[in-house]
Amino acid sequence: MKKAAEAPQVEEPKAIELSDSSKDKEEFLPVKVEEKKPLSPEELDKLKNKETLNNENVRILIEQLETGSLQTFDQNSVELLQKVLQDNNKKGILSSIKEAGLWSVSALGAKVAGVFAGWELAGAAKEYISGKMKTYLSGIWAVDPKSFLTEVAKPDAGATGLFGAGKEALKAYIAQPMQELYNQTVSGTANALNEKIIRPLIDSIASLTGYSVIVPAGALGYLGGSMLIGGAVEMYREKKKNKSFERIDDLITKIKETKDKRDIDKDGFDPRLELIALHDEIVQTEGKNFKMSNEEWLMFVGAVRSVKIELLREKTLRPLIVVGDDLDQELKRQQEIIEAIIGGQQEIINLDLKTAAAILASFETEIGKEVEPVAKYLKNSNNFFRKLGQYSKAFVRGGINATGLPTLGRLWKKISKLAATYSTGGLVHAI
Amino acid sequence: MDIIEEFSAELLSDLGIGDSDGEQYKKLLNTINDRVNARLFLEIISVLSPEQAMEVREDMEKAEPNPEKLLFDISQKIPNFQAMVVQLMAKIRVELLEDLKPLIVKK
């Protein structure tokens, strides 16, 4: 895939939208917090004598923690916490406040653990993984994810108070599972993701929010095996070869072997193009000389889809939407940029629908039948494809609504976002 | 706004793209909607049994198809369908972000 800086670009792309508040757009689930006693006059006096009240930032942070109004562990609160943690005097003040009884240990633990273990931490972790967090926390943790995980996951008897509670929660919910994932072999990663992250997350969400997600036994294993199309090239390795599938098998092997050096090898041979050509050949010849089971056909069309998308991304111009202050822009140019992006996306949409059509067509016959009826069908599937476009929308949207998933409200979105976090950064390759 | 529209709008929001420009935003949003929809459809189709796939084919051929009910019925037979959809959406989110992030430049 071409990098934006290297790709041909539209000159002086302009902003379509000014928005600098994406960091503030997280919504948060309610976090149960122990009820706090109002401050007594004596306790207030003690507070007033503390240095923390001379520091507006720290005062705000403490106040938010105490009143439960700290709803987001965002950049600001992370920076505030960083200041507290890096200043021995302020850290001591936190301990003093706790010892003075303004916070009970359990209340502090519950509150901060709640903040960390809730989706706010997910947001923070996501930011870290994406690279931003290493700026926020550069003074506290190491600067790369692996070191971060190693650091946080290791035993630390010295961590106390605010940092300790948060760190413990972070270890339990995020760092340890991710560290274990990091150490997994690729083949075991998908199941580990489900067992170590998704399940604990679902459980922790239920305990924190009162929501419950029913995930029957066995579900997690299923998740690990899903997403066949997206991972077709990866999954192929598990499959047995048959004679007709051998050519496809060889091409997919070459595609995998050359995956990391495609930008370097310019010798004219691209196994991806060969695979696409083979697919076209099978369709054109109605499958003569090719005998595949439905499962093999599924892998084949999935692999073809994958390489077509990869090629599409490589060859698509990289127009830029500039998000910033400059709203005084040339509308026509901006529209061209948007149209180019939409055009690229539309090609992927069509490809996905065509692949779905190919799969559906493959099921027209019984499993184990030859590919010939499928290929013949694909040659004459225009009408079916058009119908599929409309049908798929009602199928997916209506069907998903009927499952009740949307009624879980924010929960499903947060899970999907968090799961997405773990699918990035090279930690999880198998799904 | 349905679940996919919410998902798509939130994704654009995370990319820093808001809806102040109505027409362009709607075009992008609709395209993202379609892409999420097509991908979900593809992934769901890929996990159907031959019998379930045939049900889809047969329903499409009906004069009055009922895809909503069909997917609901099928989802009852797919273990952990809800969790699967959430996981799928997570994967789609990653892919879309990877696709679109390089196109966004913040000044």
Coordinates of C-alpha atoms in Angstrom, one line a residue:
Chain A
M1 CA 0.0 0.0 0.0
K2 CA 1.3 3.3 -0.9
K3 CA 2.0 5.7 1.8
A4 CA 0.2 9.0 1.7
A5 CA 3.3 11.0 1.4
E6 CA 4.6 8.9 -1.6
A7 CA 1.4 8.6 -3.5
P8 CA 0.3 10.9 -6.2
Q9 CA -1.8 13.4 -4.5
V10 CA -4.3 16.0 -5.4
E11 CA -2.7 19.4 -5.1
E12 CA -3.5 21.4 -2.1
P13 CA -6.3 19.3 -0.7
K14 CA -8.6 21.2 1.5
A15 CA -10.6 20.5 4.6
I16 CA -14.1 19.3 4.3
E17 CA -14.8 19.7 8.0
L18 CA -13.3 21.4 11.0
S19 CA -13.2 19.1 13.9
D20 CA -10.7 19.1 16.7
S21 CA -12.8 17.5 19.3
S22 CA -12.7 13.8 18.4
K23 CA -11.0 13.1 21.6
D24 CA -14.1 14.4 23.4
K25 CA -16.6 12.3 21.6
E26 CA -16.4 9.2 23.6
E27 CA -19.5 8.3 25.5
F28 CA -19.1 6.5 28.7
L29 CA -20.9 3.8 30.5
P30 CA -21.9 4.5 34.1
V31 CA -19.4 3.4 36.7
K32 CA -20.6 2.3 40.1
V33 CA -18.9 4.3 42.7
E34 CA -19.2 4.0 46.5
E35 CA -21.1 6.8 48.1
K36 CA -18.9 9.3 49.7
K37 CA -19.5 11.1 53.0
P38 CA -19.6 14.9 52.8
L39 CA -16.5 16.6 54.1
S40 CA -16.5 17.7 57.7
P41 CA -15.2 21.2 58.5
E42 CA -12.1 19.6 60.0
E43 CA -11.4 17.6 56.9
L44 CA -11.9 20.7 54.8
D45 CA -9.3 22.5 56.9
K46 CA -6.9 19.7 56.4
L47 CA -7.4 19.9 52.7
K48 CA -6.9 23.7 52.6
N49 CA -3.5 23.2 54.2
K50 CA -2.3 20.9 51.5
E51 CA -0.2 22.1 48.7
T52 CA -2.5 20.4 46.3
L53 CA -5.0 23.3 46.6
N54 CA -2.3 25.6 45.4
N55 CA -2.2 23.8 42.2
E56 CA -5.3 24.3 40.2
N57 CA -4.9 21.3 38.0
V58 CA -4.3 18.9 40.8
R59 CA -7.2 20.4 42.8
I60 CA -9.5 19.8 39.9
L61 CA -8.4 16.3 39.4
I62 CA -8.8 15.4 43.1
E63 CA -12.2 17.1 43.2
Q64 CA -13.3 15.2 40.1
L65 CA -12.1 12.0 41.6
E66 CA -13.8 12.6 44.9
T67 CA -17.1 13.8 43.5
G68 CA -17.3 11.1 40.9
S69 CA -17.5 13.7 38.2
L70 CA -14.4 12.5 36.4
Q71 CA -16.2 10.8 33.6
T72 CA -13.4 10.5 31.2
F73 CA -9.9 9.4 31.5
D74 CA -8.9 11.5 28.5
Q75 CA -5.8 13.4 27.6
N76 CA -6.4 16.1 30.1
S77 CA -6.9 13.8 33.1
V78 CA -4.0 11.6 32.0
E79 CA -1.8 14.7 31.9
L80 CA -3.0 15.8 35.3
L81 CA -2.4 12.4 36.7
Q82 CA 1.0 12.4 35.3
K83 CA 1.8 15.6 37.0
V84 CA 0.6 14.2 40.3
L85 CA 2.5 11.0 39.9
Q86 CA 5.7 12.7 38.9
D87 CA 5.7 15.1 41.8
N88 CA 6.6 13.4 45.1
N89 CA 5.0 16.2 47.1
K90 CA 1.7 15.8 45.2
K91 CA 1.8 12.0 45.3
G92 CA 2.3 12.3 49.1
I93 CA -0.6 14.6 49.3
L94 CA -2.8 12.0 47.7
S95 CA -1.7 9.5 50.3
S96 CA -2.3 12.0 53.0
I97 CA -5.8 12.7 51.8
K98 CA -6.5 9.0 51.7
E99 CA -5.0 8.5 55.2
A100 CA -7.0 11.4 56.6
G101 CA -10.1 9.5 55.8
L102 CA -11.5 11.7 53.1
W103 CA -11.2 8.7 50.8
S104 CA -11.5 5.2 52.2
V105 CA -9.1 2.8 50.6
S106 CA -11.9 0.9 49.1
A107 CA -13.6 3.9 47.8
L108 CA -10.4 5.1 46.2
G109 CA -9.8 1.6 44.8
A110 CA -13.3 1.2 43.5
K111 CA -13.4 4.6 41.9
V112 CA -10.1 4.6 40.3
A113 CA -10.3 1.0 39.3
G114 CA -13.7 1.8 37.9
V115 CA -12.3 4.5 35.8
F116 CA -9.5 2.4 34.6
A117 CA -11.4 -0.8 34.1
G118 CA -14.3 1.0 32.3
W119 CA -14.2 2.1 28.8
E120 CA -12.3 5.2 29.7
L121 CA -9.3 3.0 30.1
A122 CA -10.0 1.3 26.9
G123 CA -9.9 4.7 25.3
A124 CA -6.6 5.5 27.0
A125 CA -5.2 2.1 26.0
K126 CA -6.3 2.6 22.5
E127 CA -4.7 6.0 22.4
Y128 CA -1.5 4.4 23.7
I129 CA -1.4 1.6 21.2
S130 CA -2.1 4.1 18.4
G131 CA 1.0 6.0 19.5
K132 CA -0.5 9.0 21.2
M133 CA -0.4 7.6 24.7
K134 CA 3.4 7.3 24.7
T135 CA 3.4 11.1 24.6
Y136 CA 0.9 11.4 27.4
L137 CA 2.7 8.9 29.6
S138 CA 6.2 9.2 28.4
G139 CA 7.4 10.0 31.9
I140 CA 5.8 7.0 33.5
W141 CA 5.9 4.0 31.1
A142 CA 8.1 2.9 28.4
V143 CA 7.5 4.2 24.9
D144 CA 6.6 1.1 22.9
P145 CA 3.7 -1.2 23.4
K146 CA 5.7 -4.3 24.2
S147 CA 7.7 -2.5 26.9
F148 CA 4.6 -0.9 28.2
L149 CA 2.9 -4.3 28.5
T150 CA 6.0 -5.8 30.1
E151 CA 6.3 -3.0 32.6
V152 CA 2.6 -2.9 33.6
A153 CA 2.2 -6.6 33.8
K154 CA 5.1 -7.3 36.1
P155 CA 4.5 -7.5 39.8
D156 CA 4.8 -4.2 41.6
A157 CA 4.4 -4.3 45.3
G158 CA 5.4 -0.7 45.6
A159 CA 2.4 0.7 43.7
T160 CA 0.0 2.3 46.1
G161 CA -3.0 4.6 46.1
L162 CA -4.2 6.1 42.9
F163 CA -1.5 4.7 40.7
G164 CA -1.6 1.4 42.3
A165 CA -5.3 0.9 42.1
G166 CA -5.3 2.0 38.5
K167 CA -2.4 -0.1 37.6
E168 CA -3.8 -3.2 39.2
A169 CA -7.0 -2.7 37.3
L170 CA -5.1 -2.1 34.1
K171 CA -3.1 -5.2 34.7
A172 CA -6.1 -7.3 35.3
Y173 CA -8.2 -6.2 32.5
I174 CA -5.8 -5.1 29.8
A175 CA -2.1 -5.6 30.3
Q176 CA -1.9 -9.2 31.4
P177 CA -4.2 -10.6 28.7
M178 CA -2.4 -8.6 26.1
Q179 CA 0.9 -9.6 27.3
E180 CA -0.2 -13.2 27.1
L181 CA -1.5 -12.6 23.7
Y182 CA 1.8 -11.1 22.7
N183 CA 3.5 -14.2 23.7
Q184 CA 1.1 -16.6 21.9
T185 CA 2.0 -18.2 18.7
V186 CA 0.0 -17.0 15.7
S187 CA -2.0 -20.2 15.5
G188 CA -3.3 -19.8 19.1
T189 CA -3.9 -16.1 19.0
A190 CA -7.5 -16.0 17.9
N191 CA -8.8 -18.2 20.6
A192 CA -6.6 -16.5 23.1
L193 CA -8.1 -13.2 22.1
N194 CA -11.5 -14.4 22.9
E195 CA -10.7 -16.3 26.1
K196 CA -8.3 -13.7 27.5
I197 CA -9.9 -10.5 26.4
I198 CA -13.4 -10.6 25.1
R199 CA -14.7 -12.8 27.9
P200 CA -13.1 -10.9 30.8
L201 CA -14.3 -7.7 29.1
I202 CA -17.9 -8.9 28.9
D203 CA -17.7 -10.0 32.5
S204 CA -16.2 -6.7 33.7
I205 CA -18.7 -4.7 31.8
A206 CA -21.5 -6.7 33.4
S207 CA -20.1 -6.1 36.9
L208 CA -19.5 -2.4 36.3
T209 CA -22.6 -1.5 34.5
G210 CA -25.3 -4.0 35.3
Y211 CA -25.5 -4.8 31.6
S212 CA -25.1 -8.4 30.8
V213 CA -24.2 -10.0 27.5
I214 CA -25.3 -13.6 27.1
V215 CA -22.5 -15.5 25.4
P216 CA -23.2 -19.2 25.6
A217 CA -20.4 -21.6 26.1
G218 CA -18.6 -22.3 23.0
A219 CA -19.2 -18.9 21.5
L220 CA -15.7 -17.8 22.0
G221 CA -14.2 -20.6 20.0
Y222 CA -16.6 -19.8 17.3
L223 CA -15.4 -16.2 17.2
G224 CA -11.9 -17.4 16.7
G225 CA -12.9 -19.2 13.6
S226 CA -15.0 -16.6 12.1
M227 CA -14.2 -14.0 9.5
L228 CA -13.2 -16.5 6.9
I229 CA -13.2 -14.1 4.1
G230 CA -11.0 -11.5 5.7
G231 CA -8.6 -14.1 6.7
A232 CA -8.8 -16.4 3.8
V233 CA -5.2 -16.2 2.9
E234 CA -4.2 -17.0 6.4
M235 CA -6.7 -19.8 6.9
Y236 CA -5.7 -21.5 3.7
R237 CA -2.7 -23.0 5.4
E238 CA -4.9 -25.3 7.4
K239 CA -6.5 -26.9 4.4
K240 CA -5.6 -30.0 2.5
K241 CA -4.7 -29.8 -1.1
N242 CA -6.3 -31.7 -3.9
K243 CA -4.9 -31.9 -7.3
S244 CA -7.2 -29.3 -8.9
F245 CA -6.6 -27.0 -6.0
E246 CA -2.8 -27.3 -6.3
R247 CA -2.3 -24.4 -8.6
I248 CA -4.4 -22.2 -6.4
D249 CA -2.5 -23.5 -3.4
D250 CA 0.8 -22.6 -5.0
L251 CA -0.3 -19.1 -5.9
I252 CA -1.6 -18.4 -2.4
T253 CA 1.7 -19.7 -1.0
K254 CA 3.6 -17.3 -3.2
I255 CA 1.3 -14.4 -2.2
K256 CA 2.0 -15.1 1.4
E257 CA 5.7 -15.5 0.9
T258 CA 6.1 -12.2 -1.0
K259 CA 3.8 -10.2 1.2
D260 CA 6.4 -8.1 2.8
K261 CA 8.5 -7.4 -0.2
R262 CA 6.0 -6.5 -2.9
D263 CA 7.3 -3.0 -3.1
I264 CA 10.8 -4.2 -3.7
D265 CA 10.2 -7.0 -6.2
K266 CA 9.5 -5.4 -9.5
D267 CA 10.4 -8.4 -11.7
G268 CA 7.0 -8.4 -13.4
F269 CA 5.6 -11.5 -11.7
D270 CA 2.8 -10.9 -9.3
P271 CA 1.2 -14.0 -7.9
R272 CA -1.9 -11.9 -7.1
L273 CA -2.5 -11.2 -10.7
E274 CA -2.0 -14.8 -11.5
L275 CA -4.6 -15.8 -8.9
I276 CA -7.1 -13.3 -10.3
A277 CA -6.4 -14.5 -13.8
L278 CA -7.0 -18.1 -12.7
H279 CA -10.3 -17.1 -11.2
D280 CA -11.3 -15.4 -14.5
E281 CA -10.2 -18.5 -16.3
I282 CA -12.3 -20.8 -14.2
V283 CA -15.3 -18.6 -14.7
Q284 CA -14.8 -18.3 -18.4
T285 CA -14.2 -22.0 -18.9
E286 CA -17.1 -22.9 -16.6
G287 CA -14.7 -24.8 -14.4
K288 CA -13.3 -27.2 -16.8
N289 CA -10.3 -29.0 -15.4
F290 CA -11.0 -27.5 -12.0
K291 CA -12.7 -29.6 -9.3
M292 CA -13.1 -27.9 -5.9
S293 CA -15.2 -28.6 -2.9
N294 CA -17.4 -25.8 -1.7
E295 CA -15.0 -25.1 1.1
E296 CA -12.1 -24.8 -1.3
W297 CA -14.2 -22.6 -3.5
L298 CA -14.9 -20.4 -0.5
M299 CA -11.3 -20.0 0.2
F300 CA -10.5 -19.3 -3.4
V301 CA -13.0 -16.5 -3.8
G302 CA -12.0 -15.2 -0.4
A303 CA -8.4 -15.1 -1.5
V304 CA -9.2 -13.5 -4.8
R305 CA -11.2 -10.8 -2.9
S306 CA -8.3 -10.2 -0.6
V307 CA -5.8 -9.7 -3.3
K308 CA -8.1 -7.5 -5.4
I309 CA -8.6 -5.2 -2.5
E310 CA -4.9 -5.1 -1.9
L311 CA -4.3 -4.2 -5.5
L312 CA -7.0 -1.6 -5.4
R313 CA -5.5 0.1 -2.4
E314 CA -2.1 0.2 -4.1
K315 CA -3.4 1.6 -7.3
T316 CA -5.9 4.1 -5.9
L317 CA -4.9 7.7 -5.8
R318 CA -4.5 8.9 -2.3
P319 CA -6.5 12.1 -2.2
L320 CA -6.4 13.8 1.2
I321 CA -9.2 15.3 3.2
V322 CA -7.6 18.0 5.3
V323 CA -9.2 18.5 8.6
G324 CA -8.2 21.8 10.0
D325 CA -8.9 25.4 10.3
D326 CA -8.9 26.2 6.7
L327 CA -12.5 26.2 5.7
D328 CA -12.0 28.7 3.0
Q329 CA -11.6 26.1 0.3
E330 CA -12.3 25.4 -3.2
L331 CA -15.5 23.5 -3.2
K332 CA -15.1 21.8 -6.6
R333 CA -11.7 20.4 -5.7
Q334 CA -13.0 19.1 -2.4
Q335 CA -15.9 17.4 -4.2
E336 CA -13.5 15.7 -6.5
I337 CA -11.5 14.4 -3.6
I338 CA -14.6 13.1 -1.9
E339 CA -15.8 11.5 -5.1
A340 CA -12.5 9.7 -5.5
I341 CA -12.7 8.3 -2.1
I342 CA -16.3 7.2 -2.6
G343 CA -15.3 5.6 -5.9
G344 CA -12.6 3.6 -4.3
Q345 CA -14.9 2.5 -1.5
Q346 CA -17.6 1.6 -4.0
E347 CA -15.3 -0.8 -5.8
I348 CA -14.7 -2.6 -2.5
I349 CA -18.5 -2.7 -1.9
N350 CA -19.1 -4.2 -5.3
L351 CA -16.3 -6.7 -4.8
D352 CA -17.7 -7.8 -1.4
L353 CA -21.2 -8.3 -2.9
K354 CA -19.8 -10.2 -5.9
T355 CA -17.9 -12.4 -3.5
A356 CA -21.0 -13.0 -1.5
A357 CA -22.8 -13.9 -4.7
A358 CA -20.1 -16.3 -5.6
I359 CA -20.4 -18.0 -2.3
L360 CA -24.2 -18.1 -2.4
A361 CA -23.9 -19.6 -5.9
S362 CA -21.5 -22.2 -4.6
F363 CA -24.2 -23.4 -2.2
E364 CA -26.6 -24.0 -5.0
T365 CA -25.2 -27.4 -5.2
E366 CA -24.3 -29.8 -2.5
I367 CA -21.0 -29.6 -0.8
G368 CA -18.4 -31.6 -2.6
K369 CA -19.8 -30.9 -6.1
E370 CA -17.5 -29.5 -8.7
V371 CA -17.1 -25.9 -9.4
E372 CA -18.5 -26.0 -12.9
P373 CA -22.1 -25.0 -12.0
V374 CA -20.8 -22.1 -9.9
A375 CA -18.6 -20.8 -12.7
K376 CA -21.5 -21.1 -15.1
Y377 CA -23.7 -19.3 -12.7
L378 CA -21.3 -16.4 -12.2
K379 CA -21.1 -15.7 -15.9
N380 CA -24.8 -14.9 -15.9
S381 CA -25.3 -13.4 -12.5
N382 CA -25.8 -9.8 -13.3
N383 CA -29.5 -9.9 -12.4
F384 CA -28.8 -11.8 -9.3
F385 CA -26.1 -9.3 -8.3
R386 CA -28.4 -6.3 -8.6
K387 CA -31.0 -8.0 -6.6
L388 CA -28.4 -9.0 -4.0
G389 CA -27.4 -5.3 -3.5
Q390 CA -30.9 -4.4 -2.2
Y391 CA -31.5 -7.7 -0.5
S392 CA -28.3 -7.5 1.5
K393 CA -29.2 -4.2 3.1
A394 CA -32.5 -5.4 4.4
F395 CA -30.9 -8.7 5.4
V396 CA -28.1 -7.2 7.4
R397 CA -29.8 -4.2 8.9
G398 CA -33.2 -5.7 9.6
G399 CA -31.7 -8.9 10.7
I400 CA -29.3 -7.4 13.1
N401 CA -32.0 -5.2 14.6
A402 CA -34.1 -8.3 15.1
T403 CA -31.4 -10.0 17.1
G404 CA -31.7 -7.3 19.7
L405 CA -28.1 -6.2 19.4
P406 CA -28.9 -2.5 19.1
T407 CA -30.9 -2.6 22.3
L408 CA -27.6 -3.1 24.1
G409 CA -27.0 0.5 23.2
R410 CA -23.6 1.7 23.9
L411 CA -22.3 -1.6 25.0
W412 CA -21.9 -3.2 21.6
K413 CA -20.2 -0.1 20.3
K414 CA -17.7 -0.1 23.1
I415 CA -17.0 -3.8 22.7
S416 CA -16.5 -3.5 19.0
K417 CA -14.2 -0.5 19.5
L418 CA -12.2 -2.2 22.2
A419 CA -11.9 -5.4 20.2
A420 CA -10.8 -3.3 17.3
T421 CA -8.0 -2.0 19.5
Y422 CA -6.7 -5.4 20.1
S423 CA -6.8 -6.2 16.4
T424 CA -4.3 -3.5 15.7
G425 CA -0.7 -3.0 16.4
G426 CA 0.3 -6.4 15.2
L427 CA -0.8 -8.1 18.3
V428 CA -3.4 -10.2 16.7
H429 CA -2.8 -11.6 13.3
A430 CA -5.1 -14.5 12.9
I431 CA -8.4 -12.7 12.6
Chain B
M1 CA -30.4 6.1 12.8
D2 CA -29.9 2.3 12.8
I3 CA -27.0 0.4 14.2
I4 CA -24.9 0.5 11.0
E5 CA -25.5 4.2 10.5
E6 CA -24.4 4.9 14.1
F7 CA -21.4 2.8 13.6
S8 CA -20.4 4.6 10.4
A9 CA -21.1 8.1 11.8
E10 CA -19.0 7.3 14.8
L11 CA -16.2 6.1 12.6
L12 CA -16.2 9.3 10.6
S13 CA -16.4 11.3 13.8
D14 CA -13.3 9.5 15.1
L15 CA -11.6 10.5 11.9
G16 CA -12.4 14.1 12.6
I17 CA -15.0 14.3 9.8
G18 CA -18.2 16.0 11.0
D19 CA -21.5 16.8 9.3
S20 CA -21.2 20.5 8.9
D21 CA -21.0 20.0 5.1
G22 CA -24.3 18.3 4.6
E23 CA -24.0 16.9 1.1
Q24 CA -20.4 15.7 1.1
Y25 CA -20.8 14.2 4.5
K26 CA -24.0 12.4 3.5
K27 CA -22.2 11.0 0.5
L28 CA -19.3 9.7 2.6
L29 CA -21.6 8.4 5.3
N30 CA -23.8 6.5 2.8
T31 CA -20.7 5.0 1.2
I32 CA -19.4 3.9 4.5
N33 CA -22.8 2.5 5.4
D34 CA -22.8 0.5 2.2
R35 CA -19.4 -0.8 2.7
V36 CA -20.1 -1.9 6.3
N37 CA -23.3 -3.5 5.1
A38 CA -21.7 -5.3 2.2
R39 CA -18.9 -6.6 4.3
L40 CA -21.2 -7.8 7.1
F41 CA -23.3 -9.5 4.5
L42 CA -20.3 -11.2 2.9
E43 CA -19.0 -12.4 6.3
I44 CA -22.4 -13.7 7.4
I45 CA -22.9 -15.5 4.1
S46 CA -19.6 -17.1 4.5
V47 CA -20.6 -18.8 7.8
L48 CA -23.9 -20.1 6.6
S49 CA -24.5 -23.8 6.1
P50 CA -25.5 -24.9 2.6
E51 CA -29.0 -25.2 3.8
Q52 CA -29.1 -21.7 5.2
A53 CA -27.5 -20.3 2.1
M54 CA -30.2 -22.0 0.0
E55 CA -32.8 -20.4 2.2
V56 CA -31.3 -17.0 1.4
R57 CA -31.4 -17.8 -2.3
E58 CA -35.0 -19.0 -2.1
D59 CA -36.1 -16.0 -0.2
M60 CA -34.5 -13.7 -2.7
E61 CA -36.5 -15.3 -5.4
K62 CA -39.8 -14.8 -3.6
A63 CA -42.2 -12.1 -4.7
E64 CA -42.3 -10.8 -1.2
P65 CA -39.0 -11.6 0.4
N66 CA -38.5 -11.2 4.1
P67 CA -34.8 -10.8 4.6
E68 CA -35.1 -9.4 8.1
K69 CA -37.0 -12.4 9.4
L70 CA -34.8 -14.8 7.6
L71 CA -31.6 -13.4 9.1
F72 CA -33.3 -13.4 12.5
D73 CA -34.3 -17.1 12.1
I74 CA -30.9 -18.0 10.8
S75 CA -29.2 -16.1 13.6
Q76 CA -31.0 -18.3 16.1
K77 CA -29.2 -21.2 14.7
I78 CA -25.7 -19.7 14.5
P79 CA -23.9 -20.0 17.8
N80 CA -23.3 -16.7 19.4
F81 CA -24.4 -14.6 16.5
Q82 CA -24.5 -11.4 18.4
A83 CA -20.9 -11.8 19.6
M84 CA -19.9 -12.7 16.1
V85 CA -21.4 -9.5 14.7
V86 CA -19.7 -7.4 17.3
Q87 CA -16.4 -9.0 16.5
L88 CA -17.0 -8.5 12.8
M89 CA -17.8 -4.9 13.3
A90 CA -14.6 -4.5 15.3
K91 CA -12.6 -6.0 12.4
I92 CA -14.4 -3.8 9.8
R93 CA -13.7 -0.8 12.0
V94 CA -10.0 -1.5 11.9
E95 CA -10.0 -2.0 8.2
L96 CA -11.9 1.2 7.5
L97 CA -9.7 3.2 9.8
E98 CA -6.6 1.7 8.1
D99 CA -8.1 2.6 4.7
L100 CA -9.3 6.1 5.6
K101 CA -6.8 7.4 8.1
P102 CA -4.1 8.0 5.4
L103 CA -6.5 10.2 3.6
I104 CA -7.1 12.5 6.5
V105 CA -4.6 15.2 7.3
K106 CA -5.1 17.4 10.4
K107 CA -3.8 20.9 10.2

